[in-house]
Amino acid sequence: MTWGIIGTWRMVHDGLVAASKMLQENKRVGDAIEECVKAVEDYPYYKSVGYGGLPNEEGILEMDAAFMDGDTFEIGGVAGIVDAKNPVSVARALSKQKFNSFRVGEGATKFARLAGFECGNMLTERARRTWELRLDEVKKNNLNPYDGHDTVGVIGLDLSGSMAVATSSSGLFMKKAGRVGDSPLSGSGFYVDSEIGGATATGLGEDLMKGCLSYEIVRLMGEGLSPQAAADKAVYGFHHKLRKRYGKAGAFSLICMNLKGEWGVATNVDFTFSVANESAAPAIYFAKMGQNDTTVIEPITEEWLAAYEKRIKQPIE
Ligand code: GLY
């Protein structure tokens, strides 16, 4: 038996390092990926997930999250939840419920409070100020207000052969109240079957929902494709189809892992991710769309990491 874990964006890396240790120590995959996502939710400088996430156009931070167990197919989800410190933990708790396992808005927040999850104001001063500045900018320059939809999605495999996937996102910055992206939606934002593998998405939810790409990648792996071949086929096939029939394709990136801990990535934008398995220590990579529907994957550079660190912490006027 082997283990593995893969997650979206550079932001996942520190949590993934800790989670990979848990998997090496024979801890359960659900615990490892929940801890990994919580680390991202708790970090105030990541502006698209949890504490520090950017709010909707009314200045309210509405968050989406999901958890799926690949052994039992149990799924829990929250959409438009407010004030919950760790939406992923709320989603995981909901996955244990036979009924009412996907809750939205007030109902989701009420569940989190009643179930004893830590709640409080999740909007940081930095996020509030960024929202205020964007409101001004949009008014002055008649801009499209929408920006940023970087979900953290993590797929894990533990030494007992169990797989699970979790997502968490504050969604599109300046979204309308009640707008929900792909992240809490099974098949679009995530899917996992421990007998095959799992996949998860980040990008423009409105377009990801049109393709159900997470399910499609798992289905293709189930037909015998390698994770990389499945990701390339599903993502670039849909990217072309969407451009042809809808006229455009928003940014999206998908990652996947199979039951052997082998992984794949495909993207139509510049994308970073972190991955570890029994034969490779946790590392961050850069991915972009290559020629002929393939993906170019390179190790991240020190320069890129330094510029990222500077960018996420730069002072807001
Ligand atoms: N992928 C996250 C969102 O669109 O909300």
CSV table of N, CA and C and ligand atoms in Angstrom, one decimal, residues 64 149-151 169-172 175 179-183 201-206 208, ligand 1:
chain,number,residue,atom,x,y,z
A,64,ASP,N,-17.8,28.6,0.5
A,64,ASP,CA,-18.3,27.3,0.0
A,64,ASP,C,-17.3,26.3,0.4
A,149,HIS,N,-10.9,33.5,-8.0
A,149,HIS,CA,-11.8,32.4,-7.7
A,149,HIS,C,-10.9,31.1,-7.4
A,150,ASP,N,-9.8,31.3,-6.6
A,150,ASP,CA,-8.9,30.3,-6.4
A,150,ASP,C,-9.3,29.4,-5.2
A,151,THR,N,-9.8,28.2,-5.6
A,151,THR,CA,-10.2,27.3,-4.6
A,151,THR,C,-9.0,26.5,-4.1
A,169,SER,N,-13.5,27.5,-0.5
A,169,SER,CA,-13.3,28.7,-1.3
A,169,SER,C,-14.3,29.8,-0.8
A,170,SER,N,-13.8,31.1,-0.9
A,170,SER,CA,-14.7,32.2,-0.7
A,170,SER,C,-15.3,32.6,-2.0
A,171,GLY,N,-15.0,31.9,-3.1
A,171,GLY,CA,-15.7,32.1,-4.4
A,171,GLY,C,-15.2,33.4,-5.1
A,172,LEU,N,-16.0,33.8,-6.0
A,172,LEU,CA,-15.6,35.0,-6.8
A,172,LEU,C,-15.7,36.3,-6.0
A,175,LYS,N,-18.9,38.8,-5.9
A,175,LYS,CA,-20.0,38.0,-6.4
A,175,LYS,C,-21.3,38.6,-5.8
A,179,ARG,N,-24.5,33.8,-4.6
A,179,ARG,CA,-23.8,33.1,-5.8
A,179,ARG,C,-23.0,31.9,-5.2
A,180,VAL,N,-23.1,30.8,-5.9
A,180,VAL,CA,-22.4,29.6,-5.5
A,180,VAL,C,-21.6,29.2,-6.6
A,181,GLY,N,-20.3,28.8,-6.4
A,181,GLY,CA,-19.4,28.3,-7.5
A,181,GLY,C,-19.5,26.8,-7.5
A,182,ASP,N,-18.5,26.2,-8.2
A,182,ASP,CA,-18.4,24.8,-8.4
A,182,ASP,C,-17.9,24.0,-7.1
A,183,SER,N,-17.2,24.8,-6.2
A,183,SER,CA,-16.4,24.1,-5.2
A,183,SER,C,-17.2,23.1,-4.3
A,201,ALA,N,-11.2,20.7,-8.7
A,201,ALA,CA,-11.1,21.8,-9.7
A,201,ALA,C,-10.9,23.2,-9.0
A,202,THR,N,-10.3,24.1,-9.7
A,202,THR,CA,-10.3,25.5,-9.3
A,202,THR,C,-10.4,26.3,-10.5
A,203,GLY,N,-11.1,27.5,-10.4
A,203,GLY,CA,-11.3,28.3,-11.6
A,203,GLY,C,-12.7,28.9,-11.6
A,204,LEU,N,-13.1,29.4,-12.7
A,204,LEU,CA,-14.4,30.0,-12.8
A,204,LEU,C,-15.5,29.0,-12.7
A,205,GLY,N,-16.2,29.0,-11.5
A,205,GLY,CA,-17.2,28.1,-11.2
A,205,GLY,C,-18.3,28.0,-12.2
A,206,GLU,N,-18.7,29.1,-12.8
A,206,GLU,CA,-19.8,29.2,-13.7
A,206,GLU,C,-19.5,28.3,-14.9
A,208,LEU,N,-16.9,25.8,-14.9
A,208,LEU,CA,-16.6,24.5,-14.5
A,208,LEU,C,-17.8,23.6,-14.4
B,1,GLY,N1,-14.1,27.8,-8.2
B,1,GLY,C1,-14.6,28.7,-7.2
B,1,GLY,C2,-15.7,29.5,-7.6
B,1,GLY,O1,-15.9,29.8,-8.8
B,1,GLY,O2,-16.4,30.0,-6.8
